[in-house]
């Protein structure tokens, strides 16, 4: 493989990563920041705190990439070996840097602490490298400027790594490495399986195979990422327009990281609609999702988690006759729950969920995974019937997601269920 | 480097990982599970959805390790290339597996959907490999049994990967790979910060530095993993006894993966106690956690999510005078909410949560992160006051966790709050 102009590799050092104790978030963060600067991460490697492992992984990466970013192993303890490993690899010498030593000493003194012996090694710097200041912690980073591959060593502590990456590393890279002018868009969809989203977009995927298409499924949601590495803004805009059209009603956001709950709370706020919920098998998940959004108190009155049938009767005035005739898991009871919640709360609309989450509790006529959603406003009510699988956790999450989507569609004038 | 008996490498495939959109949690999870089974992860590599990159990383890993675990790239979309890459690498053919195709078709049919063309490729299996069933999603996994290196391909979707790893892969590995004769114990604790748990265990850590001690903090919980790679069962047992004693009341389980909610539901079931909840700032999270446990219907009557103060008054009969005098976020109102929920539901006990989750809504006397928990039974009530930070999501999760822990302590006769 030839070395591409702007390939970056990341090497994550630390036993705590390999053992699974700590989930590495540094490489995700760095990758996002690098991408925004027009640099692509082509590989991430994680190794333990062993000099040999660090050196061999580094040597391989340096042969492939234009930039190697290394995180971890710059601390004061015996298992911190990154500088040593690279000094050996580059046949460089580590020497004490007095100004750095003094900075470390003052940092401790400022906090009323004494620097310990083992902190001294954090002031050792390679003779042929540049120091990268650490605005947040003790250990400075290191930058070897090398023709074929720039190498950066940064601490593993996330707050320190992020500060040094943003303030020092990326600006240095902009000066030294050719970056691409990438355009990027995110389309967040819900309620369609990944395969169907991809199928809908097939015509545009075939037409525009110069673009990079990526599909990221979640639970009851699929994100589509579109990237154009070279070409006009107009050409990219045309592709985005096509995608919007093809995705239609299942598209709920184009803002990366914006949740369906946030979109729903924004819509309710904008329309000055207050909402209440009535949940059975989801047990509070729907209310929890709505209230995860700061500011939801403007629109969320509250919820009834009527797990027991007696609670459905006593708190929501669901008629006993209805429970007897149709059973708790029915469109009729879902509607009665929604209407009861609406009346009891004074909200403008209410959403209800009742179903058999599993893994037990099903029957021939009402199998596991059968779930009814209902939405009631002042004038009418709508239902939606779901037949999901045997997986309790997945069923509950899906049901809450689709209930949220029902509200989104109601608020945006899209079809949102079967009118009862 | 020579191939060690039980070295495992993990290869994570996916542009969403390299771009930083998704943080890989699969490798952490797998590493923990493998470690518990006596297998060490020596390297984790992340590559994008490109056949060439997958093949070259795989070829290198296969030369070094005894087991290669690959996650990601088994989906139905054009960027899912893992099987193809490995089939090329092993000079194997992918052929349509009719039973798998039928399973995928039924999975879609059960949900009232039609399988799409692109799902068909998920039923392609390599001729010389074994299929690994997927209990949660569409894509089966693949296992090449090879003398020098067993290779497993698993989906990247966390719920699917985890289920298949635990149920299929690790049992297969136990049969095929020499694992170390490790003794392993897990101690799940709640409500203490990691540093304090470590400090409590310090005497035993110093005494038994032949053991491997690992601390895995969660949200409001810390798991301690103890491993002894050689030595008698009696010696290990003695260490475990010491740990139990030192951890005391904060220890809630010694079963890996057993959640606090499961422990609480078991206790309530055993004592034939029924419970209701009243939640404000947690919005339904507590009810959702209790009902995540299959069988919780035996003990959970339901919950009131009284987000608005009017709901506290109208649904739980919290006196207006109390709300005026002490405010919604007070021990008094928490107790009134718990008592109201208990009376309204007919449950034996009720737990209430009221607080300021953030990021706004605080004042000088009632800062963000101030949360009250209350527990009421027929004869008495108890409260607990928490002062957490500014992080909404963390605060809600912690509050629900500590409310669950309050019930655990009540049910096991431990101190569980300030009696009112």
PDB file of C-alpha atoms in Angstrom, chain B residues 221-333:
ATOM      1  CA  UNK B 221     -20.889   1.415  40.695  1.00  0.00           C
ATOM      2  CA  UNK B 222     -17.427  -0.102  40.858  1.00  0.00           C
ATOM      3  CA  UNK B 223     -16.626  -3.675  39.910  1.00  0.00           C
ATOM      4  CA  UNK B 224     -13.558  -5.269  41.431  1.00  0.00           C
ATOM      5  CA  UNK B 225     -12.046  -8.184  39.517  1.00  0.00           C
ATOM      6  CA  UNK B 226      -9.656 -10.471  41.301  1.00  0.00           C
ATOM      7  CA  UNK B 227      -7.516 -13.023  39.466  1.00  0.00           C
ATOM      8  CA  UNK B 228      -5.028 -15.600  40.682  1.00  0.00           C
ATOM      9  CA  UNK B 229      -3.062 -17.261  37.907  1.00  0.00           C
ATOM     10  CA  UNK B 230      -1.436 -19.907  40.050  1.00  0.00           C
ATOM     11  CA  UNK B 231      -1.934 -21.027  43.609  1.00  0.00           C
ATOM     12  CA  UNK B 232      -4.377 -22.957  45.710  1.00  0.00           C
ATOM     13  CA  UNK B 233      -8.111 -22.553  45.781  1.00  0.00           C
ATOM     14  CA  UNK B 234      -7.810 -22.069  49.544  1.00  0.00           C
ATOM     15  CA  UNK B 235      -5.447 -19.132  49.107  1.00  0.00           C
ATOM     16  CA  UNK B 236      -7.823 -17.552  46.610  1.00  0.00           C
ATOM     17  CA  UNK B 237     -10.786 -18.212  48.868  1.00  0.00           C
ATOM     18  CA  UNK B 238      -9.030 -16.463  51.731  1.00  0.00           C
ATOM     19  CA  UNK B 239      -8.454 -13.370  49.596  1.00  0.00           C
ATOM     20  CA  UNK B 240     -12.112 -13.350  48.541  1.00  0.00           C
ATOM     21  CA  UNK B 241     -13.240 -13.581  52.173  1.00  0.00           C
ATOM     22  CA  UNK B 242     -11.032 -10.638  53.037  1.00  0.00           C
ATOM     23  CA  UNK B 243     -12.439  -8.634  50.143  1.00  0.00           C
ATOM     24  CA  UNK B 244     -16.017  -9.366  51.171  1.00  0.00           C
ATOM     25  CA  UNK B 245     -15.308  -8.201  54.687  1.00  0.00           C
ATOM     26  CA  UNK B 246     -13.563  -5.022  53.571  1.00  0.00           C
ATOM     27  CA  UNK B 247     -16.248  -4.100  51.055  1.00  0.00           C
ATOM     28  CA  UNK B 248     -19.053  -4.679  53.524  1.00  0.00           C
ATOM     29  CA  UNK B 249     -22.447  -3.220  52.727  1.00  0.00           C
ATOM     30  CA  UNK B 250     -21.495  -1.703  49.387  1.00  0.00           C
ATOM     31  CA  UNK B 251     -21.102  -5.186  47.864  1.00  0.00           C
ATOM     32  CA  UNK B 252     -24.293  -6.138  46.045  1.00  0.00           C
ATOM     33  CA  UNK B 253     -23.325  -9.090  43.894  1.00  0.00           C
ATOM     34  CA  UNK B 254     -20.569 -11.557  43.079  1.00  0.00           C
ATOM     35  CA  UNK B 255     -22.172 -12.709  39.856  1.00  0.00           C
ATOM     36  CA  UNK B 256     -20.583 -11.119  36.754  1.00  0.00           C
ATOM     37  CA  UNK B 257     -23.223  -9.270  34.794  1.00  0.00           C
ATOM     38  CA  UNK B 258     -25.871  -9.465  37.498  1.00  0.00           C
ATOM     39  CA  UNK B 259     -27.394  -6.022  37.711  1.00  0.00           C
ATOM     40  CA  UNK B 260     -28.413  -4.162  40.848  1.00  0.00           C
ATOM     41  CA  UNK B 261     -31.972  -4.132  39.501  1.00  0.00           C
ATOM     42  CA  UNK B 262     -31.953  -7.948  39.285  1.00  0.00           C
ATOM     43  CA  UNK B 263     -30.710  -8.225  42.849  1.00  0.00           C
ATOM     44  CA  UNK B 264     -33.435  -5.861  44.052  1.00  0.00           C
ATOM     45  CA  UNK B 265     -36.212  -7.675  42.174  1.00  0.00           C
ATOM     46  CA  UNK B 266     -34.998 -10.999  43.602  1.00  0.00           C
ATOM     47  CA  UNK B 267     -35.049  -9.605  47.149  1.00  0.00           C
ATOM     48  CA  UNK B 268     -38.536  -8.130  46.715  1.00  0.00           C
ATOM     49  CA  UNK B 269     -39.796 -11.407  45.240  1.00  0.00           C
ATOM     50  CA  UNK B 270     -38.277 -13.443  48.036  1.00  0.00           C
ATOM     51  CA  UNK B 271     -39.900 -11.242  50.692  1.00  0.00           C
ATOM     52  CA  UNK B 272     -43.183 -10.944  48.741  1.00  0.00           C
ATOM     53  CA  UNK B 273     -42.919  -7.132  48.843  1.00  0.00           C
ATOM     54  CA  UNK B 274     -44.622  -5.071  46.162  1.00  0.00           C
ATOM     55  CA  UNK B 275     -43.114  -1.722  45.191  1.00  0.00           C
ATOM     56  CA  UNK B 276     -44.202   1.502  43.480  1.00  0.00           C
ATOM     57  CA  UNK B 277     -42.058   4.483  42.498  1.00  0.00           C
ATOM     58  CA  UNK B 278     -42.546   8.233  42.235  1.00  0.00           C
ATOM     59  CA  UNK B 279     -40.034  10.052  40.072  1.00  0.00           C
ATOM     60  CA  UNK B 280     -39.503  13.647  39.169  1.00  0.00           C
ATOM     61  CA  UNK B 281     -36.092  14.506  37.695  1.00  0.00           C
ATOM     62  CA  UNK B 282     -35.314  10.919  36.729  1.00  0.00           C
ATOM     63  CA  UNK B 283     -38.383  10.949  34.492  1.00  0.00           C
ATOM     64  CA  UNK B 284     -39.011   7.186  34.466  1.00  0.00           C
ATOM     65  CA  UNK B 285     -35.452   5.857  34.683  1.00  0.00           C
ATOM     66  CA  UNK B 286     -36.038   4.089  37.990  1.00  0.00           C
ATOM     67  CA  UNK B 287     -39.183   2.342  36.747  1.00  0.00           C
ATOM     68  CA  UNK B 288     -37.371   1.459  33.530  1.00  0.00           C
ATOM     69  CA  UNK B 289     -34.529  -0.154  35.463  1.00  0.00           C
ATOM     70  CA  UNK B 290     -36.808  -2.202  37.699  1.00  0.00           C
ATOM     71  CA  UNK B 291     -38.846  -3.382  34.715  1.00  0.00           C
ATOM     72  CA  UNK B 292     -35.720  -4.271  32.745  1.00  0.00           C
ATOM     73  CA  UNK B 293     -35.774  -7.433  34.879  1.00  0.00           C
ATOM     74  CA  UNK B 294     -37.896 -10.262  33.486  1.00  0.00           C
ATOM     75  CA  UNK B 295     -40.326 -11.268  36.237  1.00  0.00           C
ATOM     76  CA  UNK B 296     -40.507  -7.803  37.782  1.00  0.00           C
ATOM     77  CA  UNK B 297     -44.272  -7.864  37.283  1.00  0.00           C
ATOM     78  CA  UNK B 298     -44.452 -10.027  40.391  1.00  0.00           C
ATOM     79  CA  UNK B 299     -43.255  -7.095  42.498  1.00  0.00           C
ATOM     80  CA  UNK B 300     -43.653  -3.865  40.522  1.00  0.00           C
ATOM     81  CA  UNK B 301     -47.099  -2.251  40.683  1.00  0.00           C
ATOM     82  CA  UNK B 302     -46.165   0.859  38.718  1.00  0.00           C
ATOM     83  CA  UNK B 303     -44.758   4.370  38.882  1.00  0.00           C
ATOM     84  CA  UNK B 304     -45.749   8.015  38.845  1.00  0.00           C
ATOM     85  CA  UNK B 305     -43.551  10.336  36.838  1.00  0.00           C
ATOM     86  CA  UNK B 306     -44.638  13.596  38.419  1.00  0.00           C
ATOM     87  CA  UNK B 307     -42.441  15.969  36.462  1.00  0.00           C
ATOM     88  CA  UNK B 308     -44.678  19.004  36.932  1.00  0.00           C
ATOM     89  CA  UNK B 309     -45.504  20.170  40.483  1.00  0.00           C
ATOM     90  CA  UNK B 310     -49.208  20.031  39.627  1.00  0.00           C
ATOM     91  CA  UNK B 311     -48.780  16.316  38.961  1.00  0.00           C
ATOM     92  CA  UNK B 312     -47.166  15.853  42.381  1.00  0.00           C
ATOM     93  CA  UNK B 313     -50.236  17.473  43.912  1.00  0.00           C
ATOM     94  CA  UNK B 314     -52.925  15.912  41.765  1.00  0.00           C
ATOM     95  CA  UNK B 315     -51.635  12.379  41.404  1.00  0.00           C
ATOM     96  CA  UNK B 316     -49.767  11.841  44.683  1.00  0.00           C
ATOM     97  CA  UNK B 317     -51.699  14.193  46.966  1.00  0.00           C
ATOM     98  CA  UNK B 318     -48.530  16.080  47.898  1.00  0.00           C
ATOM     99  CA  UNK B 319     -49.904  19.011  49.937  1.00  0.00           C
ATOM    100  CA  UNK B 320     -49.626  22.396  48.211  1.00  0.00           C
ATOM    101  CA  UNK B 321     -48.510  23.841  51.550  1.00  0.00           C
ATOM    102  CA  UNK B 322     -45.510  21.505  51.583  1.00  0.00           C
ATOM    103  CA  UNK B 323     -44.553  22.492  48.035  1.00  0.00           C
ATOM    104  CA  UNK B 324     -44.835  26.167  48.983  1.00  0.00           C
ATOM    105  CA  UNK B 325     -42.927  25.917  52.243  1.00  0.00           C
ATOM    106  CA  UNK B 326     -40.103  23.548  51.288  1.00  0.00           C
ATOM    107  CA  UNK B 327     -40.135  23.449  47.507  1.00  0.00           C
ATOM    108  CA  UNK B 328     -40.389  20.427  45.228  1.00  0.00           C
ATOM    109  CA  UNK B 329     -36.751  19.551  45.893  1.00  0.00           C
ATOM    110  CA  UNK B 330     -36.843  18.786  49.589  1.00  0.00           C
ATOM    111  CA  UNK B 331     -36.810  15.820  51.946  1.00  0.00           C
ATOM    112  CA  UNK B 332     -40.383  16.667  52.967  1.00  0.00           C
ATOM    113  CA  UNK B 333     -41.744  16.535  49.434  1.00  0.00           C
TER     114      UNK B 333
END
